[in-house]
Tab-separated table of C-alpha atoms and ligand atoms in Angstrom:
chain	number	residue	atom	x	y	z
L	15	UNK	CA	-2.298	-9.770	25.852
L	16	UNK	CA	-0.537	-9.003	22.455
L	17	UNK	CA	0.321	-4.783	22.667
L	18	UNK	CA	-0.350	-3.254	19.210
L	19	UNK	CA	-0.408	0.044	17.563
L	20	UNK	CA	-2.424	0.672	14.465
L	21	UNK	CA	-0.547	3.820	12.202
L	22	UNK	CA	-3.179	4.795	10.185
L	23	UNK	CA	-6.032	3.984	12.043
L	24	UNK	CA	-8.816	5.639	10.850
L	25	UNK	CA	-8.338	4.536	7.424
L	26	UNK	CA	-9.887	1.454	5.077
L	27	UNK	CA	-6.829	-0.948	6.264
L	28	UNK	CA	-6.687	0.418	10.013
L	29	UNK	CA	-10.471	0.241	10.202
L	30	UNK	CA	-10.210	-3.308	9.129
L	31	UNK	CA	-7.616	-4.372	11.441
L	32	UNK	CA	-9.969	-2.685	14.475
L	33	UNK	CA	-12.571	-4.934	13.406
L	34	UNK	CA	-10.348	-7.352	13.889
L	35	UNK	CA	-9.541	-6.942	16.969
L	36	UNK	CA	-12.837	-5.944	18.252
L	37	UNK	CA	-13.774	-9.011	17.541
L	38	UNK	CA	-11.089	-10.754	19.788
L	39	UNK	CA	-11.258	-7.661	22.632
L	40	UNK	CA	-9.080	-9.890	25.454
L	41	UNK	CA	-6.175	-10.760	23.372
L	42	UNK	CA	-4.624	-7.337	22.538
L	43	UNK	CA	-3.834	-4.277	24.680
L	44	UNK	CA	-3.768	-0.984	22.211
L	45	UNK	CA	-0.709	1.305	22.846
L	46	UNK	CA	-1.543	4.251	20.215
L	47	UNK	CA	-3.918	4.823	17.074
L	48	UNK	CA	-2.772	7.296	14.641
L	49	UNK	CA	-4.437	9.718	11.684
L	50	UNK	CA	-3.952	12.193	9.816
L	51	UNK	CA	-6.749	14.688	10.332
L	52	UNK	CA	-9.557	13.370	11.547
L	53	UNK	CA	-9.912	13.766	14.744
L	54	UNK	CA	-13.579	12.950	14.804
L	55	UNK	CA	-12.764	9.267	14.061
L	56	UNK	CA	-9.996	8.880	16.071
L	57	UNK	CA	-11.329	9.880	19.222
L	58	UNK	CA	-14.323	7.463	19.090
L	59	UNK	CA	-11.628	4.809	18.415
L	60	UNK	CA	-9.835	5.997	21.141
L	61	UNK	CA	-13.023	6.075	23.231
L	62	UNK	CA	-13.383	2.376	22.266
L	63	UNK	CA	-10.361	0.879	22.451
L	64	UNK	CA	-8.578	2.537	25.210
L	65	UNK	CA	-5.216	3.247	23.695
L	66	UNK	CA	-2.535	4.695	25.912
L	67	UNK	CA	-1.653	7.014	23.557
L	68	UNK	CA	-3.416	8.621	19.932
L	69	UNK	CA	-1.470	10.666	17.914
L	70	UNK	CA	-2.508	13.295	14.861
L	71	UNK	CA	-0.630	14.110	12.267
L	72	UNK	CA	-2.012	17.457	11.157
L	73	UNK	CA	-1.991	19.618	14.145
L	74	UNK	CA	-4.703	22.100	13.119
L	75	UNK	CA	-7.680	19.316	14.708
L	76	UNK	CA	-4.955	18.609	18.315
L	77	UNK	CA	-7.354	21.305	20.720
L	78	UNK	CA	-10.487	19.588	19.372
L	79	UNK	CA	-9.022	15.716	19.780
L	80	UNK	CA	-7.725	17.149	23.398
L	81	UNK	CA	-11.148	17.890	24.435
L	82	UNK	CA	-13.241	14.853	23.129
L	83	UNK	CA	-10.895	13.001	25.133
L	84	UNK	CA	-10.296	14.838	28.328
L	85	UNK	CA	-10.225	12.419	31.437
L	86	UNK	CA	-9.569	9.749	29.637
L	87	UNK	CA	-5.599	9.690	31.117
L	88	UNK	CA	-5.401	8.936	27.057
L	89	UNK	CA	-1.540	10.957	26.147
L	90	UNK	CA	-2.418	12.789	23.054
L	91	UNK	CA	0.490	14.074	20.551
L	92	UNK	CA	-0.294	16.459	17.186
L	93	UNK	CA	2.240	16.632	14.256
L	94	UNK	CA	4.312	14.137	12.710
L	95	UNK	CA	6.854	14.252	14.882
L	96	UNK	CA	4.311	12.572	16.927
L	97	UNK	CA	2.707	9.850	14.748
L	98	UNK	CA	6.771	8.998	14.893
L	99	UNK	CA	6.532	8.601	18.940
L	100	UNK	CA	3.639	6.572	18.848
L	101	UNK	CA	5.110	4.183	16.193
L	102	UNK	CA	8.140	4.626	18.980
L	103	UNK	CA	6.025	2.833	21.674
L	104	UNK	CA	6.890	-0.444	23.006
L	105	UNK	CA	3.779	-2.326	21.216
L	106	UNK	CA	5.243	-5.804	19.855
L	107	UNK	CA	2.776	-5.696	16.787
L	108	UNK	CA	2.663	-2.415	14.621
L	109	UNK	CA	-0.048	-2.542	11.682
L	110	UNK	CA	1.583	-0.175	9.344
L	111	UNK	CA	-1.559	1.261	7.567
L	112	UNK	CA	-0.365	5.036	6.534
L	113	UNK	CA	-0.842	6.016	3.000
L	114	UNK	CA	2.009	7.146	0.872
L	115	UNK	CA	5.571	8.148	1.892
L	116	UNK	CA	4.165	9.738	4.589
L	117	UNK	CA	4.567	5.999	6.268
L	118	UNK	CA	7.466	6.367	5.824
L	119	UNK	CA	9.460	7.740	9.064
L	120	UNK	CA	6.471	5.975	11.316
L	121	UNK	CA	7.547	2.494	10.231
L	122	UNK	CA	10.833	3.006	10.562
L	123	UNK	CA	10.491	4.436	13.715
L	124	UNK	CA	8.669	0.758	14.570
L	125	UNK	CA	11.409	-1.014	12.481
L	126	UNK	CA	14.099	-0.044	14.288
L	127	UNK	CA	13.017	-1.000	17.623
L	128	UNK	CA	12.670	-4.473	16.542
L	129	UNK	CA	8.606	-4.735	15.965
L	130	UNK	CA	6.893	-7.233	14.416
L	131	UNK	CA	5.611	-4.517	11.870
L	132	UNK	CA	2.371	-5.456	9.623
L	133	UNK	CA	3.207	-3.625	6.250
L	134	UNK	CA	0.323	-2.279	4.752
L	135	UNK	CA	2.325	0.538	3.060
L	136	UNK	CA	3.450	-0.061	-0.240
L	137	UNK	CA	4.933	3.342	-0.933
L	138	UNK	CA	7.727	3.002	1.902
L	139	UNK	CA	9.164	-0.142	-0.057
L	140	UNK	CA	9.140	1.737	-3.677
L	141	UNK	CA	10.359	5.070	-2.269
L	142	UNK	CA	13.216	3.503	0.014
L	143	UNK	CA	13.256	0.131	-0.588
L	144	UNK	CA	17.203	-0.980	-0.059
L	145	UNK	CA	17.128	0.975	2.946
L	146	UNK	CA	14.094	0.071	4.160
L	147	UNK	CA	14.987	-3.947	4.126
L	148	UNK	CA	18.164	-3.362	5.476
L	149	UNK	CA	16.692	-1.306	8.393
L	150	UNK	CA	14.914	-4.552	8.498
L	151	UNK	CA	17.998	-6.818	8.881
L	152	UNK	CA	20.207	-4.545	10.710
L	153	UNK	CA	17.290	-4.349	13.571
L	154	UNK	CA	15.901	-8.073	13.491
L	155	UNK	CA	12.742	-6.562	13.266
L	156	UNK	CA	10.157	-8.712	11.727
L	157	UNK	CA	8.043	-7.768	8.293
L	158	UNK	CA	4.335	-9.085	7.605
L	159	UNK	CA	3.438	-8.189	4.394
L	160	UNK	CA	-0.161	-6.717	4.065
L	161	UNK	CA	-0.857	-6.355	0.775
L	162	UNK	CA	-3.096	-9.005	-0.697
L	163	UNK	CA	-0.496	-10.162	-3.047
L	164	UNK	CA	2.430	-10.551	-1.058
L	165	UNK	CA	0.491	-11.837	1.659
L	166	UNK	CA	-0.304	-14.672	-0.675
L	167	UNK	CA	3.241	-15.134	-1.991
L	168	UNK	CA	4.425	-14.815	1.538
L	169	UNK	CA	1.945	-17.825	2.827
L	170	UNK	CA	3.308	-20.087	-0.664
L	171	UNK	CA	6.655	-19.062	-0.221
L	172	UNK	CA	9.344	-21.544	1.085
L	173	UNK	CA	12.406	-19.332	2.332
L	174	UNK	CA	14.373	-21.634	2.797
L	175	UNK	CA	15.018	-22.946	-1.093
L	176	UNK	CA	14.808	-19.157	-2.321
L	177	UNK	CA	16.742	-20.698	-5.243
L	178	UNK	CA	14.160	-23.028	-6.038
L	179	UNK	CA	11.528	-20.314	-6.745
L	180	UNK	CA	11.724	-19.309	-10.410
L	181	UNK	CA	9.144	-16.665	-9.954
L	182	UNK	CA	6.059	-15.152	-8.459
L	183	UNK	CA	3.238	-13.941	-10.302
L	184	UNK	CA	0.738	-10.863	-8.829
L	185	UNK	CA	-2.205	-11.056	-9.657
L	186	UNK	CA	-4.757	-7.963	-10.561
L	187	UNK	CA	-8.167	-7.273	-10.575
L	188	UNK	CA	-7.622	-4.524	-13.599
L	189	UNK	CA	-9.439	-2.467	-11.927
L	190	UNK	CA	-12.701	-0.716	-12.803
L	191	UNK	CA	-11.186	0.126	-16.367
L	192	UNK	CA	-9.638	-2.915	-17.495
L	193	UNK	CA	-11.810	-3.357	-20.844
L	194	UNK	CA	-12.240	0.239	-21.687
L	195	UNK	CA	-10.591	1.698	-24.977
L	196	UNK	CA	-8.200	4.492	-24.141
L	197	UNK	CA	-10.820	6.671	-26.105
L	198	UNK	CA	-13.086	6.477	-22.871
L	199	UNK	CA	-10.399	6.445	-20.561
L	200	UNK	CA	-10.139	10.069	-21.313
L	201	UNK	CA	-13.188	11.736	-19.775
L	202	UNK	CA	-13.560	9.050	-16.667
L	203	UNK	CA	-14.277	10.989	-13.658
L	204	UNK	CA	-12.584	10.298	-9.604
L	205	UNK	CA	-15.691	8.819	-8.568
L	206	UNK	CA	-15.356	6.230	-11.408
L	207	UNK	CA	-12.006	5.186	-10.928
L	208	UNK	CA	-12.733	4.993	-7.466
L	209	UNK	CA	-15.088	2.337	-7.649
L	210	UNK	CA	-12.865	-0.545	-7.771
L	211	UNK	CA	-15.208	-3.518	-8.986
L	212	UNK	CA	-13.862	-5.965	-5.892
L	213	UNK	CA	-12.542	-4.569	-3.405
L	214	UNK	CA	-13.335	-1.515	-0.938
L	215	UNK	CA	-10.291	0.436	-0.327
L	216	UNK	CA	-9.076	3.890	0.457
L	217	UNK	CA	-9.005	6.704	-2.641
L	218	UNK	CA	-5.482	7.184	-3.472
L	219	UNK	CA	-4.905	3.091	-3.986
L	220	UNK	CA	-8.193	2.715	-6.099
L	221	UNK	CA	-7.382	5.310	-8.582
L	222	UNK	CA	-3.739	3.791	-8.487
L	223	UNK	CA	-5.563	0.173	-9.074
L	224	UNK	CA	-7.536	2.065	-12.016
L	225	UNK	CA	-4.498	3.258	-14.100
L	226	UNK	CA	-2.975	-0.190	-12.850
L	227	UNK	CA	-0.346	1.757	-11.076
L	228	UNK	CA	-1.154	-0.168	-7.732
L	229	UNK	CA	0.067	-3.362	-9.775
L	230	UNK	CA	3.736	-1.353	-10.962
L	231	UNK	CA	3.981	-0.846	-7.047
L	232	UNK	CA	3.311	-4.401	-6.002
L	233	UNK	CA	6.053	-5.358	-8.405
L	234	UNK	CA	8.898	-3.037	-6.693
L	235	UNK	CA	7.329	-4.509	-3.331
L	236	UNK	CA	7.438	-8.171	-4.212
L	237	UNK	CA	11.375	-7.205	-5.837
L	238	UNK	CA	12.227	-5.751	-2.141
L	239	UNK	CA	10.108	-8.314	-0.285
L	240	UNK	CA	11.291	-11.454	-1.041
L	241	UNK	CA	14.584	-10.602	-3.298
L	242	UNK	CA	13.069	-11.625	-6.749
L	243	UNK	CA	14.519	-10.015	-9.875
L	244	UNK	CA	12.775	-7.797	-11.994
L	245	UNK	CA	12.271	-10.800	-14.598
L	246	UNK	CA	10.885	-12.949	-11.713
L	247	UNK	CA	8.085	-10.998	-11.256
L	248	UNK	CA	4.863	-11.844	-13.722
L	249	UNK	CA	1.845	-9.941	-13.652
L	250	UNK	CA	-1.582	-11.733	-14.749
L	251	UNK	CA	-5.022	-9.866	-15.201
L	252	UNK	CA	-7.298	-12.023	-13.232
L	253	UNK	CA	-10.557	-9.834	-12.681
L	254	UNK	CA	-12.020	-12.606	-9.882
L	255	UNK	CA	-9.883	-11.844	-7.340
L	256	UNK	CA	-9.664	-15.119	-6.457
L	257	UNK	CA	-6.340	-15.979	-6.478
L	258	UNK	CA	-4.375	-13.809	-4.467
L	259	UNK	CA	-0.726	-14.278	-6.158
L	260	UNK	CA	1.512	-17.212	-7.048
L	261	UNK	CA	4.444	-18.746	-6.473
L	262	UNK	CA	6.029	-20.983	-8.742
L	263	UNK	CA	9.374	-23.780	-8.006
L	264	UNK	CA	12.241	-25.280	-10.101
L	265	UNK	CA	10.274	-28.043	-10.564
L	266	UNK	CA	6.763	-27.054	-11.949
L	267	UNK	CA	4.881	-26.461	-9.007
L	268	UNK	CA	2.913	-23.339	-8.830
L	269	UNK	CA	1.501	-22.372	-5.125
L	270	UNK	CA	-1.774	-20.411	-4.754
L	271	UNK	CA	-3.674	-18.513	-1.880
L	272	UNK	CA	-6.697	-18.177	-2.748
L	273	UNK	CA	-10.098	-16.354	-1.119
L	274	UNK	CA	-12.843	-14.079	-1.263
L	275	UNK	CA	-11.586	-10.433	-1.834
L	276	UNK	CA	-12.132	-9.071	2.080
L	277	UNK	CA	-8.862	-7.394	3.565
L	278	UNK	CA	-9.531	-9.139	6.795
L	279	UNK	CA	-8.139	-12.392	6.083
L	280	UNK	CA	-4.637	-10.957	4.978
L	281	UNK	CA	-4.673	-8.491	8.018
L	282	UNK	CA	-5.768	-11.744	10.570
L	283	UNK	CA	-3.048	-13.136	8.752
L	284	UNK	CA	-0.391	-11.226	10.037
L	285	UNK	CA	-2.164	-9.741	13.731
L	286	UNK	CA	-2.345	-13.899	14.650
L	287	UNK	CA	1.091	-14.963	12.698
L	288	UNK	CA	2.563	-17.419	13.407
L	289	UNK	CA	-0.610	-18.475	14.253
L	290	UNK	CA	-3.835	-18.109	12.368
L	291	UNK	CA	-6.967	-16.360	13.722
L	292	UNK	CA	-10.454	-16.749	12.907
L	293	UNK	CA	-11.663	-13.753	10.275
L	294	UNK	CA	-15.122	-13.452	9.399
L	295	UNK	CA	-14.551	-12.870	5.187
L	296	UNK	CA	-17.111	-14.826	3.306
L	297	UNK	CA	-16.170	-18.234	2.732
L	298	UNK	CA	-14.781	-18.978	-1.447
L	299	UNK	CA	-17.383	-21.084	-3.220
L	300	UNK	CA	-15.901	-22.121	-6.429
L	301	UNK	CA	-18.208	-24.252	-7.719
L	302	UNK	CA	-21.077	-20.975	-7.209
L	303	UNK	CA	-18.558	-18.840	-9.072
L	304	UNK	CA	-18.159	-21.769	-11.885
L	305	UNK	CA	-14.998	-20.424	-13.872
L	306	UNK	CA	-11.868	-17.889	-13.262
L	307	UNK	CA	-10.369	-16.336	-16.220
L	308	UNK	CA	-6.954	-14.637	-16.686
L	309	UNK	CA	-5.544	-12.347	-19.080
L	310	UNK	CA	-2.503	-10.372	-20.482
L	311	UNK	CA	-2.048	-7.093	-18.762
L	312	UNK	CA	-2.588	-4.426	-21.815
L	313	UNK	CA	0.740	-1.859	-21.074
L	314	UNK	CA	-0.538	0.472	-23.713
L	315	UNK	CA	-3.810	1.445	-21.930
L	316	UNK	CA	-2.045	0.720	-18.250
L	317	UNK	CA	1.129	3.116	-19.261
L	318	UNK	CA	1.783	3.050	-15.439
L	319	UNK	CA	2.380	-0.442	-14.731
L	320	UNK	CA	5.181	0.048	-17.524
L	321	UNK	CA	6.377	3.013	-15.825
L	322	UNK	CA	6.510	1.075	-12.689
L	323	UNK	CA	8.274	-2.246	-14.202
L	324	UNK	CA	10.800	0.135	-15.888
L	325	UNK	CA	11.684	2.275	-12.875
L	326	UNK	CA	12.259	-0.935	-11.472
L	327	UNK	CA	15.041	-2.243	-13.986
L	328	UNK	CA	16.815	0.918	-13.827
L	329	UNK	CA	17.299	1.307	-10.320
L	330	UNK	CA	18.510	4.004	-8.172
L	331	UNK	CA	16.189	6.770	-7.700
L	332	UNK	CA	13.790	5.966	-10.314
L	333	UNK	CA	11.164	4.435	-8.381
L	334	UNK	CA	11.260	7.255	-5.637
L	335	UNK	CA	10.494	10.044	-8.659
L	336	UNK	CA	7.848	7.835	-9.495
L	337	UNK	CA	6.214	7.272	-6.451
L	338	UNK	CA	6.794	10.545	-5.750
L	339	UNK	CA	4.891	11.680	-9.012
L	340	UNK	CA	2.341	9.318	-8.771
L	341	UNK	CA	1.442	10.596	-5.247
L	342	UNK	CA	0.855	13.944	-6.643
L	343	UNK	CA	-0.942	13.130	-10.097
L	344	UNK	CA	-3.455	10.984	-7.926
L	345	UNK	CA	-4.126	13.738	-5.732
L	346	UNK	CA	-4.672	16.200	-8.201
L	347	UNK	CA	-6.553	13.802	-10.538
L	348	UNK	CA	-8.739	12.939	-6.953
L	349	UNK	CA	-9.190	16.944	-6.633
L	350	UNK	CA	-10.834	17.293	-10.297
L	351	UNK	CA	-7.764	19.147	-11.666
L	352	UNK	CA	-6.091	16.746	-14.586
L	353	UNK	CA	-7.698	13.952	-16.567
L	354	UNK	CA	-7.049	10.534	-16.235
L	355	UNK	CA	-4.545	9.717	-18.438
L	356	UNK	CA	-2.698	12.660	-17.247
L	357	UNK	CA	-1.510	10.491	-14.145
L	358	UNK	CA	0.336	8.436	-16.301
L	359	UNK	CA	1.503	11.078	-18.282
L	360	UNK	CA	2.869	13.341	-15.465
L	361	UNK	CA	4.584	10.737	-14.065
L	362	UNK	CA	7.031	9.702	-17.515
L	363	UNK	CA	7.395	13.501	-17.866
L	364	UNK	CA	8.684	13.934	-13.869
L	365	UNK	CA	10.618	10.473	-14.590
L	366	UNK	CA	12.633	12.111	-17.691
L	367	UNK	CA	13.305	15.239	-15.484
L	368	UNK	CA	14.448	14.682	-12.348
L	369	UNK	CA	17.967	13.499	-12.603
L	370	UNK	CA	19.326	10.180	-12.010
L	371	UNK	CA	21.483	9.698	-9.049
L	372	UNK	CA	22.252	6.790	-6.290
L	373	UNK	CA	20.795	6.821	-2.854
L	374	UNK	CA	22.597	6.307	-0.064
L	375	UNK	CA	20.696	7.257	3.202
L	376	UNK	CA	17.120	8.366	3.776
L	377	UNK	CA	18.118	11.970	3.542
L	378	UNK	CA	19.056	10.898	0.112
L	379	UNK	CA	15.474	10.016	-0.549
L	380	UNK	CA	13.772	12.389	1.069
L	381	UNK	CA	15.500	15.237	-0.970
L	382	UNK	CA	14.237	13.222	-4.349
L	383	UNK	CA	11.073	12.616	-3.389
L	384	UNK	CA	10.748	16.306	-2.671
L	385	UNK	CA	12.583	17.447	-5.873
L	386	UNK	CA	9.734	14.918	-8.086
L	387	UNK	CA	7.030	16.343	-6.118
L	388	UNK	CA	8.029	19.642	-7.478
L	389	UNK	CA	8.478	18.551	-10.728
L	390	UNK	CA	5.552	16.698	-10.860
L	391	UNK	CA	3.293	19.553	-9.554
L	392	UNK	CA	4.845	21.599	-12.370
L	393	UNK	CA	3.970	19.059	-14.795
L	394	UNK	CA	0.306	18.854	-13.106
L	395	UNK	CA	-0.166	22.803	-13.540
L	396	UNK	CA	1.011	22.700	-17.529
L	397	UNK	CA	-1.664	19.993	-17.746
L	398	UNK	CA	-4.238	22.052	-16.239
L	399	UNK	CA	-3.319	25.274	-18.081
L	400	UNK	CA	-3.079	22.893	-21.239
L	401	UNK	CA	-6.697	21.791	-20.819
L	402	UNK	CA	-8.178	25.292	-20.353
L	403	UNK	CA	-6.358	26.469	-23.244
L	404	UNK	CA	-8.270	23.389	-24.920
L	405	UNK	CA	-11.705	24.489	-23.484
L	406	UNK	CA	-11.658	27.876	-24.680
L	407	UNK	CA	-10.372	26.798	-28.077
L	408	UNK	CA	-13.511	24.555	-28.617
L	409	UNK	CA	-15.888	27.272	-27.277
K	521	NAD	P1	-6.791	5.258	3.520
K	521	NAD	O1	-6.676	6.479	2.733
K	521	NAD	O2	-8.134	4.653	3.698
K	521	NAD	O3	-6.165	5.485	4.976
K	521	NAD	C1	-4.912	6.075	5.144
K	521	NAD	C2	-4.590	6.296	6.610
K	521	NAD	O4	-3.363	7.032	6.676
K	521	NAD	C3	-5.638	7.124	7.359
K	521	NAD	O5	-5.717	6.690	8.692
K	521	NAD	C4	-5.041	8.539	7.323
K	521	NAD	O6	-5.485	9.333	8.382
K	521	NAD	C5	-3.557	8.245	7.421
K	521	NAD	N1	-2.738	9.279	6.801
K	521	NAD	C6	-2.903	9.822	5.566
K	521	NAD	N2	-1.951	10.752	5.323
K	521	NAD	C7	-1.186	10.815	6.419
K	521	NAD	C8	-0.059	11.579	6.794
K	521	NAD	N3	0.462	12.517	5.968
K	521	NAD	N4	0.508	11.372	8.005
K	521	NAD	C9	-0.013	10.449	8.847
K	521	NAD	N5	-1.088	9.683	8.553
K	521	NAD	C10	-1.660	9.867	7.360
K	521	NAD	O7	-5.795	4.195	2.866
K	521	NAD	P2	-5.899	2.600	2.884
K	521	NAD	O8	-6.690	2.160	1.727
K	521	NAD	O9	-6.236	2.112	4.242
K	521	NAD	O10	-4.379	2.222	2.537
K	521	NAD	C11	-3.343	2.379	3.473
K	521	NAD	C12	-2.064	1.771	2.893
K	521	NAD	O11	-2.263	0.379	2.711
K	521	NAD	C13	-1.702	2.322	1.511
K	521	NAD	O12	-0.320	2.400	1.408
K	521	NAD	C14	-2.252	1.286	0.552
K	521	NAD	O13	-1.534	1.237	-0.661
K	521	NAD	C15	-2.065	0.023	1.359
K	521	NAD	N6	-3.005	-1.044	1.008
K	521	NAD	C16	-4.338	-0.852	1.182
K	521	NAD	C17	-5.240	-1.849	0.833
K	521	NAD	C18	-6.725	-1.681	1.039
K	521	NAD	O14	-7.483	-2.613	0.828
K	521	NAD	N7	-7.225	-0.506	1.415
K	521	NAD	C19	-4.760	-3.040	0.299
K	521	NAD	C20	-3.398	-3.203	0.137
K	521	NAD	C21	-2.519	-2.205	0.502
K	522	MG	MG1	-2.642	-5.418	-3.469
């Protein structure tokens, strides 16, 4: 029996990777689940799967979690000091599946005891990459990357001639957006941009895949994840979802993954590595879909994925701020308080504020990430106050 832990558990990813392993009940033992604040969810996972240990990040739902599960002998933990401890526990296999820097601490609390750790989290790699993949090294842990993209590149990707790859190329969707004029882009509402056109996915990463933000963030991953420069790293509009990513060699080859959009089959990728599982995603008919097109990404209505490329090529704490930034923008865009295009916006304004500076250690990061959340949230209120101003005007 493989032991696992699932950080993030009740979300899209960690609700995936429970089907998963629902589906193959006698080959994993579950050490601890982990949310944020629902409690609800988590203790019918619990009640399910029989973890030793569930932890919650918010503490405000801890008495309510304590009673659904009393007499189970299940250890339950509330803050985030917690979530830490149970990414602490000796499970072999950690799905990291957290959203936003909050993943942070948990997986490298998992890191540096070695685990095989199942990175779902972008945001840890673009906040603290360099110390993140040296966490990596220094504790021979092992990384499985997640992501649809860098799963694929990671499957096509021969390690052993990394000078022989001339470069990878993500694919995107475009998101729900992708052929809108920047005109309509304006007025588009959280319910739009959350309806990603292929795949089903938590909020904050569909709105990021509708200002193409998600795409910026895959490039910083694939940078940290398999040590490509910033020039290596092509993005092509591909609104199939077919092809998952691409890796292409010295000598002409290009190497695909390819498959139906469906989470499941990256996630069995990396819960059976090295061996492969069985996943129930619906089989890839090519000749039913008859054609797959591919286009250039458009940076003028996508400001973000420039953003993203850019903070990339400059280094240092660049993509931190925007992370950072993004993280708030999203969630104020999500909450019905700035438009659309503001996300972009708020992010280039927080990026030209926050001063430059090198990071050494993840104290380092953590103090910019909290000094571009401020800024950003400053930025997010002008924007508000902006638009009201706007409102009454035309009134
Ligand atoms: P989600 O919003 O559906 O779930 C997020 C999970 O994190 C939930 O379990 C939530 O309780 C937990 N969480 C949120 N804030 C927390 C906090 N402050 N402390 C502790 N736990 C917290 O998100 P998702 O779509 O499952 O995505 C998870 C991660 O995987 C993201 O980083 C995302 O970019 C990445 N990812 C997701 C997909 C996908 O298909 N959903 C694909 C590729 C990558
Ligand atoms: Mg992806």
């Amino acid at each position: 029996m493989r032991r696992i832990t699932i950080l993030g558990s009740t979300g899209s990813v960690g609700e995936s990777t429970i089907d998963l392993v629902n589906r193959n009940r006698g080959a994993y033992q579950v050490v601890a689940l982990t949310a944020h604040s629902n409690w609800e969810k988590l203790a019918a996972q619990a009640m399910s799967l029989k973890p030793e240990m569930v932890a919650l990040a918010d503490p405000s739902g801890y008495a309510a979690l304590k009673a659904a599960l009393a007499g189970t002998g299940i250890a339950i933990a509330a803050g985030d000091h917690a979530v830490c401890e149970a990414a602490r526990r000796d499970a072999e296999w950690v799905m990291a599946a957290i959203v936003g820097a909050a993943g942070l601490k948990p997986t490298l609390a998992a890191v540096e005891r070695g685990a095989t750790v199942a990175l779902a989290n972008k945001e840890c790699l673009v906040s603290a990459g360099d110390i993140f993949m040296a966490a990596v090294a220094r504790h021979k842990a092992t990384l499985l990357p997640v992501d649809s993209e860098h799963n694929a590149i990671f499957q096509v990707f021969d390690f052993d001639q990394h000078e022989k790859v001339t470069k990878v190329i993500l694919t995107a969707s475009g998101g729900p957006f992708r052929s809108l004029p920047i005109a309509d882009m304006r007025g588009v509402t959280p319910a739009q941009a959350v309806a990603h056109p292929n795949w089903s996915m938590g909020a904050k990463i569909s709105v990021d895949s509708a200002t193409m933000m998600n795409k910026g963030l895959e490039v910083i991953e694939a940078h940290h994840l398999f040590r490509m420069k910033p020039a290596q790293i092509e993005v092509l509009v591909h609104p199939q979802s077919v092809i998952h990513s691409m890796v292409e060699y010295a000598d002409g080859s290009v190497l695909a993954q390819l498959g139906t959009p469906d989470m499941r089959t990256p996630i069995a990728y990396t819960l059976g590595w090295p061996k492969r599982l069985e996943a129930p995603a619906a089989r890839l008919n090519l000749a039913k879909l008859g054609s797959l097109t591919f286009e250039t990404p458009d940076l003028a209505r996508f400001p973000a994925l420039r953003l993203a490329q850019e903070a990339l090529v400059t280094g240092g704490a660049a993509p931190t701020i925007l992370n950072a930034a993004n993280e708030v923008a999203v969630a104020r865009f999500l909450a019905g308080e700035i438009g659309f295009l503001e996300i972009a916006a708020i992010v280039e304004q927080t990026l030209a504020r926050v001063a430059q500076r090198k990071l050494g250690c993840l104290d380092d990061i953590l103090a910019v990430d909290e000094e571009a959340r401020r800024t950003a949230g400053g930025a997010a209120r002008k924007a508000v106050a902006g638009n009201a101003a706007q409102k009454t005007a035309a009134e």
